[in-house]
Each structure stands twice: as structure tokens, then as C-alpha cells.
PDB file of C-alpha atoms in Angstrom:
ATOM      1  CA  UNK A   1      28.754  -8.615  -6.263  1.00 47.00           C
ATOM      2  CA  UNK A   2      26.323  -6.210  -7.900  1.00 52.00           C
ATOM      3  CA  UNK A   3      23.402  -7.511  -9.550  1.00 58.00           C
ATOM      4  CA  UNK A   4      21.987  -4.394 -10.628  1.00 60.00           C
ATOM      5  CA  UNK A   5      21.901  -3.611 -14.352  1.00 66.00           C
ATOM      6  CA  UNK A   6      20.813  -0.538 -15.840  1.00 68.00           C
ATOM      7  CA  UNK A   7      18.754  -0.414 -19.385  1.00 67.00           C
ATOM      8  CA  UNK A   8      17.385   2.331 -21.763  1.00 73.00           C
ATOM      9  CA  UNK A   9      14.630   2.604 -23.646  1.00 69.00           C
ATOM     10  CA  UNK A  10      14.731   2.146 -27.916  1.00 74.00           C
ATOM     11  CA  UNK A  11      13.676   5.257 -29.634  1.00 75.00           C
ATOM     12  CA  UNK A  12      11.574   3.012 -31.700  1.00 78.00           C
ATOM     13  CA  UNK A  13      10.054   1.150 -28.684  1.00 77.00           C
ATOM     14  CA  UNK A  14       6.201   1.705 -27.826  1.00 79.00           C
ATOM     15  CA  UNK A  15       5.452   1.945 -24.412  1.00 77.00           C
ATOM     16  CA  UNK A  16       2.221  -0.826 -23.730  1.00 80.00           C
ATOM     17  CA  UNK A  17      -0.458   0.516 -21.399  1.00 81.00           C
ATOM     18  CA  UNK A  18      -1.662  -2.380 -18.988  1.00 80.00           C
ATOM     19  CA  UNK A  19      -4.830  -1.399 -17.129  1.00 79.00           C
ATOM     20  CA  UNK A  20      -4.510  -2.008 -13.182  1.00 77.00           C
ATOM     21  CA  UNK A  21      -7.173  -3.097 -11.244  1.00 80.00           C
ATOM     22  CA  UNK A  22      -7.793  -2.041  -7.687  1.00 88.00           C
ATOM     23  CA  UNK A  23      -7.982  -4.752  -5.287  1.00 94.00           C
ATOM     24  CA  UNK A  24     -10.433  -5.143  -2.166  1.00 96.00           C
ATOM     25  CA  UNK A  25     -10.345  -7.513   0.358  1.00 96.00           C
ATOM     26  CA  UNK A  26     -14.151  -9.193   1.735  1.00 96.00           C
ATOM     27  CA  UNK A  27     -14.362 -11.088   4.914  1.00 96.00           C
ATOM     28  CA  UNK A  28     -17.080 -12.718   6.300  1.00 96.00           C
ATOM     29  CA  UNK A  29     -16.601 -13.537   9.728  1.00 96.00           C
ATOM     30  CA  UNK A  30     -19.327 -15.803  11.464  1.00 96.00           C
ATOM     31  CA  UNK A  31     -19.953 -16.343  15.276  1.00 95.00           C
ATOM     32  CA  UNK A  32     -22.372 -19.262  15.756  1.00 94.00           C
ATOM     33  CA  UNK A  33     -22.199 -19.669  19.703  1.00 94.00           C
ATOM     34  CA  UNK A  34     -26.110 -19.439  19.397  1.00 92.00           C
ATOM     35  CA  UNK A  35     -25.846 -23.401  18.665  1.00 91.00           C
ATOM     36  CA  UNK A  36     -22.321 -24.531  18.349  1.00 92.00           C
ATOM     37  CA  UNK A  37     -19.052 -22.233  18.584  1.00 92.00           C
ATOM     38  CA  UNK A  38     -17.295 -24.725  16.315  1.00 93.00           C
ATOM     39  CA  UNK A  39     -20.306 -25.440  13.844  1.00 92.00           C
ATOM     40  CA  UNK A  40     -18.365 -26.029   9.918  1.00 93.00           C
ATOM     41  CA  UNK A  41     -20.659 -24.597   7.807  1.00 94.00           C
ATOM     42  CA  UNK A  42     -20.128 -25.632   3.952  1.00 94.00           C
ATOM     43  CA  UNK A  43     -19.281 -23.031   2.467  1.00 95.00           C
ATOM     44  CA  UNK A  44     -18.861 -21.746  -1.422  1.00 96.00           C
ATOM     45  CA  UNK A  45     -17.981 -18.013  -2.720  1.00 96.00           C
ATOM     46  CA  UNK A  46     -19.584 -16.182  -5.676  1.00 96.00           C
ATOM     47  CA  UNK A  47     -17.573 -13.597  -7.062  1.00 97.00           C
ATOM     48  CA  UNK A  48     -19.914 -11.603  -9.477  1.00 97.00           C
ATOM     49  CA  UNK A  49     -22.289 -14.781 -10.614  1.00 94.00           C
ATOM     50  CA  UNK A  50     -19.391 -17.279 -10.860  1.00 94.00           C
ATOM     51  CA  UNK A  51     -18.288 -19.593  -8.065  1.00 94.00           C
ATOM     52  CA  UNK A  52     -14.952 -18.628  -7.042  1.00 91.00           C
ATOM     53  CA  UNK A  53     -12.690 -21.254  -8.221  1.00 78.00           C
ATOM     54  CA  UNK A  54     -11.817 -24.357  -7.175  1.00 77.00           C
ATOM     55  CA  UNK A  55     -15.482 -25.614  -7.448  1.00 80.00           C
ATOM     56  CA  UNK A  56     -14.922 -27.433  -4.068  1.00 86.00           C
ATOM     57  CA  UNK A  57     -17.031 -26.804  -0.637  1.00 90.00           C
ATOM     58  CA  UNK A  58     -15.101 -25.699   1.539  1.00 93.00           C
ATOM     59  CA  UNK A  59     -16.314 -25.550   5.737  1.00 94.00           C
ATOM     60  CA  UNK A  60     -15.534 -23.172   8.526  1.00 94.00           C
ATOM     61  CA  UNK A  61     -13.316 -24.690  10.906  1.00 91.00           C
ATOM     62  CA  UNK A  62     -13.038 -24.814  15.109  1.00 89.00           C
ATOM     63  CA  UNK A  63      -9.710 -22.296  14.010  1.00 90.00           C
ATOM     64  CA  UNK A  64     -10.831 -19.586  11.509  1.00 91.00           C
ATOM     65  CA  UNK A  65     -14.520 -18.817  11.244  1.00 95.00           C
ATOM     66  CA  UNK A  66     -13.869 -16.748   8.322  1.00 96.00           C
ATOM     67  CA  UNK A  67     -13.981 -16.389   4.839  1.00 96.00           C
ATOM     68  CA  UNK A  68     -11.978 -13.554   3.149  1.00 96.00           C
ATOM     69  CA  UNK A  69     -11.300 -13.335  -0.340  1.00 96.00           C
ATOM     70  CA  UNK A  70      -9.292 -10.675  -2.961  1.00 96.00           C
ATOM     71  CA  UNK A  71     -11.615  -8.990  -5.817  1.00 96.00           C
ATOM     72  CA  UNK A  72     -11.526  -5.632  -7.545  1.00 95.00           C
ATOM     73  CA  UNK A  73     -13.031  -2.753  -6.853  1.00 94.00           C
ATOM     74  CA  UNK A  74     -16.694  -3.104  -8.335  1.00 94.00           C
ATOM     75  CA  UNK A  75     -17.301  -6.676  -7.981  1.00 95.00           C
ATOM     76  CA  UNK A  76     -20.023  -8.519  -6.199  1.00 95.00           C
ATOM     77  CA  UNK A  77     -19.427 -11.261  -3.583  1.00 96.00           C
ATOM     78  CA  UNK A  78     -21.947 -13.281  -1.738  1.00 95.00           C
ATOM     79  CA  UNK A  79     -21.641 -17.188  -0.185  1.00 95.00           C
ATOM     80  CA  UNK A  80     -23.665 -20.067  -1.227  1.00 94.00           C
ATOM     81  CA  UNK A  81     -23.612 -22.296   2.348  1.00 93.00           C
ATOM     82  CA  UNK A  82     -25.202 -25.350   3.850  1.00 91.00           C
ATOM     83  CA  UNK A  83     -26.562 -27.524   1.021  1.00 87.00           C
ATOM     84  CA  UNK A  84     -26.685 -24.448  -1.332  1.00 88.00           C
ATOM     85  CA  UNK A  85     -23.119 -25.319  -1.884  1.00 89.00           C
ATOM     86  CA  UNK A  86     -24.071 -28.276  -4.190  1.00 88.00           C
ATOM     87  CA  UNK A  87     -23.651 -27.950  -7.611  1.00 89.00           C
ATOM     88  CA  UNK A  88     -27.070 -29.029  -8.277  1.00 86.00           C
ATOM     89  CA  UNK A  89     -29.266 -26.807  -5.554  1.00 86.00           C
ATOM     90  CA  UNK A  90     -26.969 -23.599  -5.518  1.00 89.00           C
ATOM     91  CA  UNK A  91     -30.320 -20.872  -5.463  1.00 89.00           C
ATOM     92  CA  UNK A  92     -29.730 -18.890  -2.919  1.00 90.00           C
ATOM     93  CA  UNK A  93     -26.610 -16.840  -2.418  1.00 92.00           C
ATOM     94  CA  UNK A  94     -26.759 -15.137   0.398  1.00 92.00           C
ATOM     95  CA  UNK A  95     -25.110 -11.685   2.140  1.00 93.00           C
ATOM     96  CA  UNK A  96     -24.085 -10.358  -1.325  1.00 93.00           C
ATOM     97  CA  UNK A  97     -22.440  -7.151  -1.156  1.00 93.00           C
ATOM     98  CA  UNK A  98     -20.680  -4.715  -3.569  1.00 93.00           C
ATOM     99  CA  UNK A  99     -17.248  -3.925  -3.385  1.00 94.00           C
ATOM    100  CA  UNK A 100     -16.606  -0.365  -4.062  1.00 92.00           C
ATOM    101  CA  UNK A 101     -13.641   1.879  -2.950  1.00 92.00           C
ATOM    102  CA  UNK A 102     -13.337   0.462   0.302  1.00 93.00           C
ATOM    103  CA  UNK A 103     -12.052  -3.194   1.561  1.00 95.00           C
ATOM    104  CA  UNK A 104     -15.575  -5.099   3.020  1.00 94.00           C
ATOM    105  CA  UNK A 105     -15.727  -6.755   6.139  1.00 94.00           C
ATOM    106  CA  UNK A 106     -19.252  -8.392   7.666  1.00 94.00           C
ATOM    107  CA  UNK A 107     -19.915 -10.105  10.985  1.00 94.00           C
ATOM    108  CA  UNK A 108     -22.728 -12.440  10.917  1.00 93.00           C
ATOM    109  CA  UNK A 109     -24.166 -13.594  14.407  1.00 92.00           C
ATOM    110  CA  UNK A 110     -26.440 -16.678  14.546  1.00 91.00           C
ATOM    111  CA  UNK A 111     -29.478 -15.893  16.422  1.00 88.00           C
ATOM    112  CA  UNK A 112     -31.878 -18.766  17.607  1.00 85.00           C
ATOM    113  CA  UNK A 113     -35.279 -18.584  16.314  1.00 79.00           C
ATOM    114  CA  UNK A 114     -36.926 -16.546  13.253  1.00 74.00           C
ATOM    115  CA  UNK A 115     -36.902 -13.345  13.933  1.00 66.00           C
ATOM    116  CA  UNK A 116     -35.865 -12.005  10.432  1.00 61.00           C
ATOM    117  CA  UNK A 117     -38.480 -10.946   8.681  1.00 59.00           C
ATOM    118  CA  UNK A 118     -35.930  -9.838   5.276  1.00 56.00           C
ATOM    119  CA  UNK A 119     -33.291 -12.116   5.374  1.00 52.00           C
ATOM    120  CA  UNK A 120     -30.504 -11.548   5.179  1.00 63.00           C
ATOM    121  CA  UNK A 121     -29.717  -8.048   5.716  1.00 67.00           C
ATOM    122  CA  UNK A 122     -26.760  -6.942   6.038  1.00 74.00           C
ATOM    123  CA  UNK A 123     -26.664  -3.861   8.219  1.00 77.00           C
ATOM    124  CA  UNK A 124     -24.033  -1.102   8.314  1.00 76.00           C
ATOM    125  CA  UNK A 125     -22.084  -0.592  10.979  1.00 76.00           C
ATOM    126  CA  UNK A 126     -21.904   2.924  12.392  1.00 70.00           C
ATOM    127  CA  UNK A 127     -18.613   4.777  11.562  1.00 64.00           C
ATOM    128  CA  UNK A 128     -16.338   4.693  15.136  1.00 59.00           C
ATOM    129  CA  UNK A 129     -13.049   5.989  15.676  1.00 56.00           C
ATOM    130  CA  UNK A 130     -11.861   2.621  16.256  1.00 60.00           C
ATOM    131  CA  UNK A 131     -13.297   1.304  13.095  1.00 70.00           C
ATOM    132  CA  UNK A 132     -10.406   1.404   9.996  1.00 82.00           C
ATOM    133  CA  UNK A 133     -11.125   4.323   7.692  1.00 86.00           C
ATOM    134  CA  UNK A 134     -10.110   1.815   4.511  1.00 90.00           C
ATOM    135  CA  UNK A 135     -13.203  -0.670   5.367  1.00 92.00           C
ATOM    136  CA  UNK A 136     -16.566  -0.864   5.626  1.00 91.00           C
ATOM    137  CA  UNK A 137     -18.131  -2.990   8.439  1.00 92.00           C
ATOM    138  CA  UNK A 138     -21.269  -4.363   8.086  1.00 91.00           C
ATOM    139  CA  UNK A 139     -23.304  -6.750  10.322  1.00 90.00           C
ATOM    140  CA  UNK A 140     -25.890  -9.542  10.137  1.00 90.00           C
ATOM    141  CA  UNK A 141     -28.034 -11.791  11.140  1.00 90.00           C
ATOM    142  CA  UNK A 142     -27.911 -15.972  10.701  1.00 90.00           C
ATOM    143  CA  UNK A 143     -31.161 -17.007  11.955  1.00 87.00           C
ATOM    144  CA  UNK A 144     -33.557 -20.313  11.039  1.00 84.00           C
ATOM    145  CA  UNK A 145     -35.357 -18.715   8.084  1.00 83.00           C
ATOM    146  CA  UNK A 146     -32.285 -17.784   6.935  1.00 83.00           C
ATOM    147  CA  UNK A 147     -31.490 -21.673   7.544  1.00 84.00           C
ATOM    148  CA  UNK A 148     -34.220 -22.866   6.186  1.00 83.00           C
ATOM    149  CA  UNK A 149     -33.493 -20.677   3.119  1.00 83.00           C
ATOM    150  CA  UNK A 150     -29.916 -22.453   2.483  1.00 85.00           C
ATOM    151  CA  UNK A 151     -31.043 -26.258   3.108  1.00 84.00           C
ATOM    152  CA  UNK A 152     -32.124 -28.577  -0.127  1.00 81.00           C
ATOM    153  CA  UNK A 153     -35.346 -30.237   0.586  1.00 83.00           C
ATOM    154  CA  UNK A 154     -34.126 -33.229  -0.546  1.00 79.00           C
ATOM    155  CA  UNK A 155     -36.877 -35.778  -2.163  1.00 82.00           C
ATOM    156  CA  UNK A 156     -37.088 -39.345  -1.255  1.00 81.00           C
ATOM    157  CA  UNK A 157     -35.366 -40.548  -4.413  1.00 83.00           C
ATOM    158  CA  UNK A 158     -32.009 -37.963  -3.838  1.00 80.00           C
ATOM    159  CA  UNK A 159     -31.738 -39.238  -0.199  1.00 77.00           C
ATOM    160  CA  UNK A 160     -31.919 -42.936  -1.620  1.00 79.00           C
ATOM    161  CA  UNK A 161     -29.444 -41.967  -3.646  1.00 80.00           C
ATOM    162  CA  UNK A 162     -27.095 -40.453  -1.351  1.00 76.00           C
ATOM    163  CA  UNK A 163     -27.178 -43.525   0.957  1.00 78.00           C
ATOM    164  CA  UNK A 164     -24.734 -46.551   0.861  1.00 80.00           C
ATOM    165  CA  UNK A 165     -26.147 -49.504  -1.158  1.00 80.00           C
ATOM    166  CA  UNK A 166     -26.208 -51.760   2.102  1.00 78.00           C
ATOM    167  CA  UNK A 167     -28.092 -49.098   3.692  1.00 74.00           C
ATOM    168  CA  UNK A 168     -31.715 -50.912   5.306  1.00 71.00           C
ATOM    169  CA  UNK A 169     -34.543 -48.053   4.914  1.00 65.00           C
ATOM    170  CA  UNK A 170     -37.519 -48.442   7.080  1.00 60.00           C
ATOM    171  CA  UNK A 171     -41.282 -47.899   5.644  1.00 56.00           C
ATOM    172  CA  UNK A 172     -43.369 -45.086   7.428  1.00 52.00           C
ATOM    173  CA  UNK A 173     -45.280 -48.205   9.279  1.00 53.00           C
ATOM    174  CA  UNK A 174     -41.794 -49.582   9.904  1.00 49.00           C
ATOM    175  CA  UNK A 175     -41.087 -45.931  11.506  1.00 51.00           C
ATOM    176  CA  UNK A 176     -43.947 -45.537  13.154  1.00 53.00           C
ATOM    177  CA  UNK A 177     -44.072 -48.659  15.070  1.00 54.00           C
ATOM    178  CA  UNK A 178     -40.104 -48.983  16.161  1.00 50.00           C
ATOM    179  CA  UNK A 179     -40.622 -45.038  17.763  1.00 51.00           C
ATOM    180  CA  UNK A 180     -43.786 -46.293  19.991  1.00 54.00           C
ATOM    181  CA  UNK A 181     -41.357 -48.450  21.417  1.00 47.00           C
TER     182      UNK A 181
END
């Protein structure tokens, strides 16, 4: 059985130009042994201003710690994570970078302390023979001002609110004298 049919074109037909996009892939791979090899980070990504759809947090899991995502050539990607992926405290995207000709890849390394003084920067990765000529690696750095950075300082009233209604909150006296116990 052949299913192969053969067409030709109208003399009267007009040929429709459809404008192709090229299409890079970014990945954000993250290595948080510094505290916890298996830490699930919320995570949500920005593809040039706009939270890539759906509008859901997602988290890193024990399996894949990475993120990758399909764009065109010329877009901008960066990750809103921690509490930054709230609706209501998304401020501070972080490891943006600009997709050009090349597919994007970035390694981020948690580091303990602050020693960051910009962050974060992403850094490029020296061009190896073992690197892919189609890619460009860069690295950086997840450290706690970076942290602090990404983390809602929530008010007194929004962590009332996020608590369950049978939920028994202690004073600061109340605090203060069950810890000298």
C-alpha cells in the first residue's frame, strides 16, 4: 500500500511566507551540596518579562536539578526562586541571560557564606575543546546574599495569614520565657 500522493501547485496560487524563528535551548543546572544535595528550590521562569506559562512554582527535585527551557534566538531568560516565585513578591529575577546564536547552558554552585559582592554574576566559561561549539557555558555563584535577595520578608500580618486558623501564636513575652526554659 502506497500512501504517497503527489500534488502541483495552481498557477493562480500565492505562495505565503511564514517567518521561522530560531530556537535555543537554556539550562540552568544547580549543585547545592554546600547545604543539601537534594534542596527543592521553588522555582519560576521569565522568558523576556513574562513568567513562562503555567503560572505554577515549580521545585527542583532529588532527580533533575535542572531547569531547561526552549526560546528563540534573542530572548531573555532569568528564574524568579525561593519566595520570589509568589505572585505577589516576584522582584528579583535572578541569572538573566540573553539568548543569542548559541544554545545557553549555566551551572550555579551554592557557596556557604557571602562572599558575592555583585550578585549574581554569571561568569563565562572559558572555551575548551571538550566544551560543545553550539553552547555557551556560563557559571555562577548561589551564595546567602544572593539568598537573602530571593526571600519575602514577610510582615506579621502575611505570616498570620498564611497560618491555619487553629494555629496558637505565642506573644514575644510568651517567646521569650518558654526559650529560657
Amino acid at each position: 500500500m502506497n500512501d504517497a500522493t503527489s500534488s502541483t501547485l495552481d498557477t493562480n496560487a500565492s505562495v505565503t511566507t511564514v517567518p521561522v524563528h530560531a530556537q535555543r535551548r537554556v539550562s540552568y543546572e544547580f549543585d547545592t551540596k554546600a547545604t543539601r544535595a537534594d534542596l527543592a528550590i521553588p522555582y519560576v521562569v521569565i522568558v523576556n518579562g513574562k513568567v513562562r506559562g503555567p503560572d505554577k512554582p515549580r521545585r527542583l527535585s532529588r532527580e533533575n536539578r535542572k531547569i531547561a527551557v526552549t526560546v528563540e534566538a534573542g530572548s531573555k531568560v532569568a528564574l524568579y526562586l525561593n519566595s520570589d516565585v509568589h505572585p505577589n513578591h516576584r522582584r528579583n529575577p535572578v541569572y538573566e541571560v540573553t539568548v543569542n546564536d548559541k544554545n545557553v547552558s549555566v551551572k550555579i554552585t551554592e557557596k556557604t557564606g557571602n562572599d558575592d559582592p555583585d550578585p549574581p554574576t554569571l561568569k563565562p566559561v572559558p572555551a575548551t575543546l571538550s566544551l560543545s561549539p553550539d553552547t555557551e557555558f556560563y557559571t555562577a555563584k548561589l551564595t546567602g546574599n544572593i539568598w537573602m535577595t530571593i526571600s519575602h520578608k514577610y510582615t506579621e500580618a502575611e505570616a498570620n495569614a498564611l497560618l491555619p486558623a487553629n494555629t496558637d501564636l505565642l506573644s514575644g513575652k510568651q517567646f521569650a520565657a518558654f526559650t529560657e526554659d
